[in-house]
mmCIF file of C-alpha atoms in Angstrom:
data_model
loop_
_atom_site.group_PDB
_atom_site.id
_atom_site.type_symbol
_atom_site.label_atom_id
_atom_site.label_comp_id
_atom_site.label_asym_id
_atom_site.label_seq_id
_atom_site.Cartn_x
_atom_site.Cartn_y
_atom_site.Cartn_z
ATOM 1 C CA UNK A 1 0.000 0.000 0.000
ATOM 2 C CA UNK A 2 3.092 2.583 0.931
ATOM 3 C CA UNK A 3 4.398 1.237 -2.348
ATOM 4 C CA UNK A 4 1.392 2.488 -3.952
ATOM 5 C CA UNK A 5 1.205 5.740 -2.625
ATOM 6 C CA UNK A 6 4.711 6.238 -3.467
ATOM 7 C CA UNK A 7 4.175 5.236 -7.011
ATOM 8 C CA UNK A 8 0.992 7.090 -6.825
ATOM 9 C CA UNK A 9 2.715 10.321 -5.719
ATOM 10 C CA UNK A 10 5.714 10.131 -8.346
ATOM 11 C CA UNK A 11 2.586 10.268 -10.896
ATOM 12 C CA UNK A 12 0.766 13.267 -8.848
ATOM 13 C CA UNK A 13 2.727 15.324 -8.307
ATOM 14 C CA UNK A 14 4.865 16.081 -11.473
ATOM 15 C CA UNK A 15 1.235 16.826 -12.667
ATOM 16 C CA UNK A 16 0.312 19.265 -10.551
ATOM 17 C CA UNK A 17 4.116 20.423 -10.579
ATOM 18 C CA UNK A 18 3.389 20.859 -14.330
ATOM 19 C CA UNK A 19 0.127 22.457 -13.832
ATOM 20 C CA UNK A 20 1.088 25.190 -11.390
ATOM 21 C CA UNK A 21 4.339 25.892 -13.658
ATOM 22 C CA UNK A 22 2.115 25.992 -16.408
ATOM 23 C CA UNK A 23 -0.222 28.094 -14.661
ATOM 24 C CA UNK A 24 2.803 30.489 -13.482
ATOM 25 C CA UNK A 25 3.921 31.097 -17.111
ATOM 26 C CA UNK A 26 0.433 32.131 -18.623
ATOM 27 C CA UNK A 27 0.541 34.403 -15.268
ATOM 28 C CA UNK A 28 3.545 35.720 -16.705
ATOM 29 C CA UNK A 29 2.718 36.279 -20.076
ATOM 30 C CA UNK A 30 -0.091 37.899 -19.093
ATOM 31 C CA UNK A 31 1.715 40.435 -16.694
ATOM 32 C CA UNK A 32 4.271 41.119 -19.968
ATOM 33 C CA UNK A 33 1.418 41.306 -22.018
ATOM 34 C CA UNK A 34 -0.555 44.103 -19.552
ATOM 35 C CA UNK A 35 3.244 45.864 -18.894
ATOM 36 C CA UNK A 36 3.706 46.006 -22.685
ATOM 37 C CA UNK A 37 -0.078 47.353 -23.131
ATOM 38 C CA UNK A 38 0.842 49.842 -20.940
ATOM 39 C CA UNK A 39 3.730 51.168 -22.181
ATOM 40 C CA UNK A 40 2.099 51.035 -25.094
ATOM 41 C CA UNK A 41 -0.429 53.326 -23.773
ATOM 42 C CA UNK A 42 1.923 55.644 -22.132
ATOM 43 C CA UNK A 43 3.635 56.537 -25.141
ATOM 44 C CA UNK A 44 0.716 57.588 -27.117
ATOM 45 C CA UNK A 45 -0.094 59.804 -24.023
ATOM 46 C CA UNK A 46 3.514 61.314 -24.528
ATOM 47 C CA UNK A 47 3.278 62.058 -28.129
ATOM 48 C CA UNK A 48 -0.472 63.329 -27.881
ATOM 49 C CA UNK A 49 0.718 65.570 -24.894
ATOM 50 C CA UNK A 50 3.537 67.054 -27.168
ATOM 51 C CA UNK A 51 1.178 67.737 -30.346
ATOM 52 C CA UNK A 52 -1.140 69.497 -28.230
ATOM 53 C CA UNK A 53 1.872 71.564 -26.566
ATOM 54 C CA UNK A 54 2.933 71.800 -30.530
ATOM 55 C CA UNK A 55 -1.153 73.260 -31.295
ATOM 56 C CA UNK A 56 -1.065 74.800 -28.867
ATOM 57 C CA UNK A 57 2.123 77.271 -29.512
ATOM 58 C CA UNK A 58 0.197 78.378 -32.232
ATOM 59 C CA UNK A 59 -2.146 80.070 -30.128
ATOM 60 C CA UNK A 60 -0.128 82.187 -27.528
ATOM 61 C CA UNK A 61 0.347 85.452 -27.031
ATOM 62 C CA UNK A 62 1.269 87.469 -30.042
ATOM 63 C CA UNK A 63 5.023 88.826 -29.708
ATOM 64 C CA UNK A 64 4.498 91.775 -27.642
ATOM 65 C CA UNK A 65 8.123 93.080 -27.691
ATOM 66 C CA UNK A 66 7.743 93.326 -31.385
ATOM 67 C CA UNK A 67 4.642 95.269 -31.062
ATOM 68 C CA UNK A 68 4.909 97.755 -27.868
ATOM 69 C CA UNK A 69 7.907 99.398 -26.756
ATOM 70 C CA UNK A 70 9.790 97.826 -24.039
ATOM 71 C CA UNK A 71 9.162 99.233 -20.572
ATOM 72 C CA UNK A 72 12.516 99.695 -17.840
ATOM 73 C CA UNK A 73 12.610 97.125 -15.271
ATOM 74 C CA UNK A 74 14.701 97.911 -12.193
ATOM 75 C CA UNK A 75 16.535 94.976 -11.624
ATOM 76 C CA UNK A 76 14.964 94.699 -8.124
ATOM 77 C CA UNK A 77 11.619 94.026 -10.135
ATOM 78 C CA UNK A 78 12.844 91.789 -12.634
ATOM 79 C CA UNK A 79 14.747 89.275 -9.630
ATOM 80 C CA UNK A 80 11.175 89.157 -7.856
ATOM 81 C CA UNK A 81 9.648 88.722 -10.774
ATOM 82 C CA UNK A 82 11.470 85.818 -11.966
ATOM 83 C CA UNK A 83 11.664 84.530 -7.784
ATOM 84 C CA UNK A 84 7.892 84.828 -7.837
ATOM 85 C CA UNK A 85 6.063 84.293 -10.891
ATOM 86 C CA UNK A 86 4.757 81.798 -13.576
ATOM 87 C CA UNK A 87 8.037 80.962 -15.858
ATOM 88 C CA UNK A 88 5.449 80.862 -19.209
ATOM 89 C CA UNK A 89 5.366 84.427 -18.973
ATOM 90 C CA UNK A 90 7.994 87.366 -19.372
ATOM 91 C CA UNK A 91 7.836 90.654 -17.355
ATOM 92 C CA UNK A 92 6.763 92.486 -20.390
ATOM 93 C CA UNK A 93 4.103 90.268 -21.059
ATOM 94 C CA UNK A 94 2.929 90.143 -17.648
ATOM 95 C CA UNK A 95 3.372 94.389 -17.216
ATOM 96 C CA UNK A 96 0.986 94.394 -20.640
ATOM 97 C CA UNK A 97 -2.000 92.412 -19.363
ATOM 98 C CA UNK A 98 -1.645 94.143 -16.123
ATOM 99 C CA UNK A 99 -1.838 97.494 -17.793
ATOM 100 C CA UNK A 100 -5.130 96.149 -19.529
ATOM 101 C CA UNK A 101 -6.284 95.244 -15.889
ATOM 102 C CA UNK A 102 -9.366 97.309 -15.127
ATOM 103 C CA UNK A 103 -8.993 99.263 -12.174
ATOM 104 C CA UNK A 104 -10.655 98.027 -8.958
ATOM 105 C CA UNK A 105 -12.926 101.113 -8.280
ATOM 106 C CA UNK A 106 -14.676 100.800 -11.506
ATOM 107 C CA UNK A 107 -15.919 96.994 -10.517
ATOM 108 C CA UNK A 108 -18.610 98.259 -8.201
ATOM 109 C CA UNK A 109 -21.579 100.034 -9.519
ATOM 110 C CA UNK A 110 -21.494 103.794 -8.348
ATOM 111 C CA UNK A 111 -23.880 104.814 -5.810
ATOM 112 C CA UNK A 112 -26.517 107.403 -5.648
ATOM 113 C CA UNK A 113 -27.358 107.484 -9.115
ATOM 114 C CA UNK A 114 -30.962 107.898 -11.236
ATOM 115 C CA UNK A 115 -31.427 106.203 -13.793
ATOM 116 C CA UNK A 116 -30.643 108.344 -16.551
ATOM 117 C CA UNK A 117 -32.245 106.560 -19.562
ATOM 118 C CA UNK A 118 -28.462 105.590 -20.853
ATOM 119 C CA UNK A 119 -28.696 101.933 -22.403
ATOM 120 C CA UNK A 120 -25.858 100.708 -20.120
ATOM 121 C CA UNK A 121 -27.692 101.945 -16.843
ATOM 122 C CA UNK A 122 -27.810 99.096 -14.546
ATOM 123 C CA UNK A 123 -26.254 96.290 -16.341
ATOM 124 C CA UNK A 124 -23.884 93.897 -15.837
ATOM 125 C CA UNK A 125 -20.967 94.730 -18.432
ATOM 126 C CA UNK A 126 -17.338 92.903 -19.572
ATOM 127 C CA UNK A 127 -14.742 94.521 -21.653
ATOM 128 C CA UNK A 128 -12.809 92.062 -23.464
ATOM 129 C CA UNK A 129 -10.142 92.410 -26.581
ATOM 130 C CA UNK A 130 -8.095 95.895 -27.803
ATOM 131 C CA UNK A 131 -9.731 99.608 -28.670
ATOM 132 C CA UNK A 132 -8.689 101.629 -31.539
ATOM 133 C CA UNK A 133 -10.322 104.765 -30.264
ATOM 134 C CA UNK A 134 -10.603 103.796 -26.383
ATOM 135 C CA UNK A 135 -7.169 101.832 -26.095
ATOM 136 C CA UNK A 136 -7.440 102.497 -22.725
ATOM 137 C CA UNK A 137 -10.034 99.935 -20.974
ATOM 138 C CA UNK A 138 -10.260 102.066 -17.555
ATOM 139 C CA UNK A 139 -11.233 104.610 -19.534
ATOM 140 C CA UNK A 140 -14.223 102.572 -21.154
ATOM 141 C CA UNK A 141 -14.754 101.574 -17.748
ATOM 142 C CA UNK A 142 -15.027 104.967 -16.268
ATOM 143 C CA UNK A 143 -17.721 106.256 -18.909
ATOM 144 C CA UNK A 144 -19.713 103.203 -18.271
ATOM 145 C CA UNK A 145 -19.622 103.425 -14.339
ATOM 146 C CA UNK A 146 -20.316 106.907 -14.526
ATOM 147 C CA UNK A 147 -23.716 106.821 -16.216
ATOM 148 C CA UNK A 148 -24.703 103.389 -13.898
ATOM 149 C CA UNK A 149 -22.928 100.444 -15.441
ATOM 150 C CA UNK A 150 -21.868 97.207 -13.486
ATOM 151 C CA UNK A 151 -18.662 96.340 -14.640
ATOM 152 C CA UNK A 152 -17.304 92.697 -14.338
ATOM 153 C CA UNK A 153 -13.798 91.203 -15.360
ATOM 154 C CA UNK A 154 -15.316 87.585 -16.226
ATOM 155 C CA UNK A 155 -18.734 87.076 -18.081
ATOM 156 C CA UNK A 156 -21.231 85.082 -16.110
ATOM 157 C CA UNK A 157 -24.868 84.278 -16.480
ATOM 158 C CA UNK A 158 -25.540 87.376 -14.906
ATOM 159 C CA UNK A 159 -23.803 89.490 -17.690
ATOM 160 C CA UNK A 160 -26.005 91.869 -19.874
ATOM 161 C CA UNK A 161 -23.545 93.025 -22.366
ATOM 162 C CA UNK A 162 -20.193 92.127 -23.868
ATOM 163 C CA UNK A 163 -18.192 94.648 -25.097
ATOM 164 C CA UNK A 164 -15.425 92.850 -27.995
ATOM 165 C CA UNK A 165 -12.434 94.374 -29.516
ATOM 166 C CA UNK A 166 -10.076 93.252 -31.531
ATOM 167 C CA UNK A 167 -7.937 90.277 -30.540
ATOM 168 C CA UNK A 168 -11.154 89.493 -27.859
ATOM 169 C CA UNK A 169 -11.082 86.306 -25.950
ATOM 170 C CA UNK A 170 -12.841 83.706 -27.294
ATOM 171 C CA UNK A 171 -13.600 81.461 -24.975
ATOM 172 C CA UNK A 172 -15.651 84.797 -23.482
ATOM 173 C CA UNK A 173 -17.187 85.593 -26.843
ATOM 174 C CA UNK A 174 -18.519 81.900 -27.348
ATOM 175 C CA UNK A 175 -19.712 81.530 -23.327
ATOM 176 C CA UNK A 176 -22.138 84.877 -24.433
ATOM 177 C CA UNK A 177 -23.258 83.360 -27.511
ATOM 178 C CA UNK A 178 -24.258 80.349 -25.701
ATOM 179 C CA UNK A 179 -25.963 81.653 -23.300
ATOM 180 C CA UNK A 180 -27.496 84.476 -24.985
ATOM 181 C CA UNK A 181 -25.400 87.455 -23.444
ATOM 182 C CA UNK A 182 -25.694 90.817 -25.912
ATOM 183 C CA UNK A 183 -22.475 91.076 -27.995
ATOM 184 C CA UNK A 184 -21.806 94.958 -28.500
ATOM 185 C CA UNK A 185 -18.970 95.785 -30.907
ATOM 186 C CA UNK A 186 -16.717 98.850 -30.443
ATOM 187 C CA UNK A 187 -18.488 101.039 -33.163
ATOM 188 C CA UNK A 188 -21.989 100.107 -31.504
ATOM 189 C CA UNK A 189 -20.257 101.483 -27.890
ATOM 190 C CA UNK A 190 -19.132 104.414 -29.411
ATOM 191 C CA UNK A 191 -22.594 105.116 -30.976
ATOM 192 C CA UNK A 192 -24.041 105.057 -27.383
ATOM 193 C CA UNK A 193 -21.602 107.643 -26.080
ATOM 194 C CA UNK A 194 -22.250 109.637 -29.105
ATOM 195 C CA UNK A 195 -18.526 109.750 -30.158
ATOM 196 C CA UNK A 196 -16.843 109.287 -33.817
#
């Protein structure tokens, strides 16, 4: 009977040797299989992350330096600057959009004011994109707040009007078209203040 078992055993047990090796290898092929997937994967992530980045250059910022003098930077300004800020921008990039910046005490409506019939009395309005004869957008944003406006920075459902230049932001112009905000042109601003 031990003779048996024995015998029976030298059978078994390559079997199930054989099975679990067998077993093991399809484990491993499917692990190099997955790995291989995967890396597969991740470099089609890489090269769709550097098209975009390629697209994308397309689309930035026009060259400014070529287009507006270059302001003095004291060197103080220019070591915080580059200690402090986002490395996709340049100090004379960054010193251009902040000089489009509307001013803080034209974002609240002005008190103490009758309506005065003026079409922009009481609404909610965004300046977006550059002036020919306004280049100045604290200036449009002065003549608005004085006669009653609400100017905003961002548009939002609660936006009335958009004012577009040139060289507007899109992603602004197409949030008013979809959700019906007035789109008001710089000739059709002008022709509200009564100015050529």
């Amino acid at each position: 009977m031990i003779q048996g078992l024995l015998m029976l055993s030298g059978i078994v047990f390559p079997i199930i040797y054989f099975i679990q090796k067998k077993e093991l290898n399809k484990l491993k092929n499917d692990f190099f299989n997955i790995k291989y997937e995967y890396e597969k994967i991740k470099n089609n992530q890489e090269k769709f992350r550097e098209e975009v980045l390629k697209e994308a250059k397309k689309y930035t910022t026009p060259n400014i330096t070529a287009d507006f003098p270059l302001p003095k930077f004291k060197e103080e300004q220019t070591k915080a600057f580059n200690k402090n800020s986002n490395p996709n921008f340049n100090p004379i990039e960054v010193e251009y959009y902040r000089d489009k910046k509307i001013k803080k005490e034209f974002l609240y409506p002005k008190k103490g004011l009758e309506d005065n019939g003026n079409y922009f009395f009481g609404k909610k309005v965004v300046i977006t994109g550059d002036f020919k004869k306004i280049p100045d957008r604290n200036e449009m944003a002065k003549m608005l707040w004085e006669i009653g406006a609400d100017i905003d920075t961002a548009v939002g459902k609660n936006t009335d009007v958009l004012i577009v230049g040139d060289n507007a932001g899109d992603v602004k112009i197409e949030y008013a078209e979809e959700n019906g905000i007035e789109i008001m042109y710089e000739e059709n601003f002008l022709e509200e203040f009564d100015i050529n």
